[in-house]
XYZ file of C-alpha atoms in Angstrom:
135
model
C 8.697 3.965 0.368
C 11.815 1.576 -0.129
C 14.608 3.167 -0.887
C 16.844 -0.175 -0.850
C 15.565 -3.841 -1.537
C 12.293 -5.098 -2.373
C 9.046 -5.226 0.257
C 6.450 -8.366 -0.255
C 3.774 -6.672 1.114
C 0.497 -9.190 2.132
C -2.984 -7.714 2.609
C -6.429 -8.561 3.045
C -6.867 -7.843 -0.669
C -4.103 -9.736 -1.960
C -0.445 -9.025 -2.898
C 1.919 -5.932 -3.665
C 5.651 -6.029 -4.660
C 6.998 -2.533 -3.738
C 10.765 -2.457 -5.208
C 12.850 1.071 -4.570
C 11.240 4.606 -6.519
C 7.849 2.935 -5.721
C 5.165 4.293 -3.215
C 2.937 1.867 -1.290
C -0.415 3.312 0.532
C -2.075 1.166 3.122
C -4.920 2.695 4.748
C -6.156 2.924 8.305
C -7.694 -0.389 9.593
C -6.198 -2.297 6.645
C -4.318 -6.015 8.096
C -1.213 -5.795 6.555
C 2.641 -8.307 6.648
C 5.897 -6.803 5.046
C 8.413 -9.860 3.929
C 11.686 -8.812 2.680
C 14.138 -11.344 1.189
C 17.518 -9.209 0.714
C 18.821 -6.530 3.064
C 16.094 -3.220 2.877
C 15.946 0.204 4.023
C 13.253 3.047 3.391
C 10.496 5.405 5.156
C 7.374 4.730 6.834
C 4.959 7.403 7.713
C 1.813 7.358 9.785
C -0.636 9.839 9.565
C -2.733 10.166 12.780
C -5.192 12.844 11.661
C -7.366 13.343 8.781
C -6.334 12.037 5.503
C -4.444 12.796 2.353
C -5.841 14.952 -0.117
C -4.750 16.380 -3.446
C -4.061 19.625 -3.955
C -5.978 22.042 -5.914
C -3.812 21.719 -9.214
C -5.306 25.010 -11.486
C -5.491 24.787 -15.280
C -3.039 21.481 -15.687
C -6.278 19.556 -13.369
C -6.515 17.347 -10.569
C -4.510 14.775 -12.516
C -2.373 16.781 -14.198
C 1.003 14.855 -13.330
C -0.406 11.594 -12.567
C -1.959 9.357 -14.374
C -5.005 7.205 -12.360
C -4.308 3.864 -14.582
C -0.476 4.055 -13.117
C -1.835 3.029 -9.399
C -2.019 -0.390 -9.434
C -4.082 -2.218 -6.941
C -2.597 -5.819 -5.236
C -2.812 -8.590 -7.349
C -5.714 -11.210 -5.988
C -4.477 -14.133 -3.413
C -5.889 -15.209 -0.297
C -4.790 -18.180 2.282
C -6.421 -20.785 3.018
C -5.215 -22.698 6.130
C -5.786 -23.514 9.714
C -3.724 -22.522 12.380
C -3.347 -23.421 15.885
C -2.598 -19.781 16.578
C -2.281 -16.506 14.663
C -1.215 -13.295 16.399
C -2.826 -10.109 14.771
C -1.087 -6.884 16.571
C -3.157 -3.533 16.167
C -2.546 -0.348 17.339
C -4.980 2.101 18.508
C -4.220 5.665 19.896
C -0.687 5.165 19.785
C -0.566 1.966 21.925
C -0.560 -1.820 20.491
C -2.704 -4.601 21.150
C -2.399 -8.540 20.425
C -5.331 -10.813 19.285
C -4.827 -14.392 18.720
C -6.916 -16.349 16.327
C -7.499 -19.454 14.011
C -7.086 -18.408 10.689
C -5.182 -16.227 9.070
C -6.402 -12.270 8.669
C -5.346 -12.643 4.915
C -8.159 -15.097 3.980
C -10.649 -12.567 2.555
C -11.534 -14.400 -1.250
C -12.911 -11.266 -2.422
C -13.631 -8.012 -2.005
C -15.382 -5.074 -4.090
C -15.506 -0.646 -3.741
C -12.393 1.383 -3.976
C -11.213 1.723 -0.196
C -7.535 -1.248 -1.273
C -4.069 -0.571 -0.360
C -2.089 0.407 -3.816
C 1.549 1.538 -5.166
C 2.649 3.898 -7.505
C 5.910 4.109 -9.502
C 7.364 7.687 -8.932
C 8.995 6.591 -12.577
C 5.455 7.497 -14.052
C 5.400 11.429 -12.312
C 4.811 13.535 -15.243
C 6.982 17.124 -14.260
C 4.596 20.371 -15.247
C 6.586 21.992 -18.647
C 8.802 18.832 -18.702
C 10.098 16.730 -21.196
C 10.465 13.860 -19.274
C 7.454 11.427 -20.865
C 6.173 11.822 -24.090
C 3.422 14.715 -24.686
């Protein structure tokens, strides 16, 4: 979650631009590189159990203040060179490992299912018995 400056964030899938009042889930076992070109600050969490899951939200429904065409998948790139060396780090029960290789992790051309990082603009939250979007 960026609070200040904007995150380039490179996946397996492709690319996501996460800019400040934006959300950005990655999921477990997902190769992931953060750029940043200007000065940035926000939060990172980690969730080492389980999973997130929505709450039960009564009569408004399960998407009741979001809507599922406002999370927005990355936008399709791969890369395509050689290298004499890339460094993958992982981290597995709490403890990170290196890996060297010869390509790069991000060279996946395409992919197909559901289970791909995405973002959501906290702009689009609709409030319950708000007037803050259109009804």
């Amino acid at each position: 979650v960026p609070q200040k400056g904007t995150l380039n964030i490179t996946t397996e899938f492709g690319k996501i631009e996460v800019k400040p009042n934006e959300i950005c889930i990655i999921q477990l076992g997902i190769r992931f590189s953060v750029a940043v070109s200007e000065p940035s600050r926000g939060y990172i969490l980690e969730v080492f159990d389980g999973h997130f899951e929505l709450p039960c939200l009564g009569p408004i429904g399960a998407n009741g203040l979001a809507n599922p065409r406002d999370f927005l998948t990355p936008v399709a790139w791969y890369e395509d060179r050689d290298l004499e060396e890339f460094t993958v780090v992982s981290k597995y029960q709490g403890k990170l490992f290196a890996a060297t290789q010869k390509h790069s992790p991000f060279d996946v051309v395409a992919w197909h299912g559901n289970y791909a990082p995405y973002k959501y603009s906290l702009d689009n939250f609709i409030s319950v018995n708000s007037v803050s979007k259109d009804h």
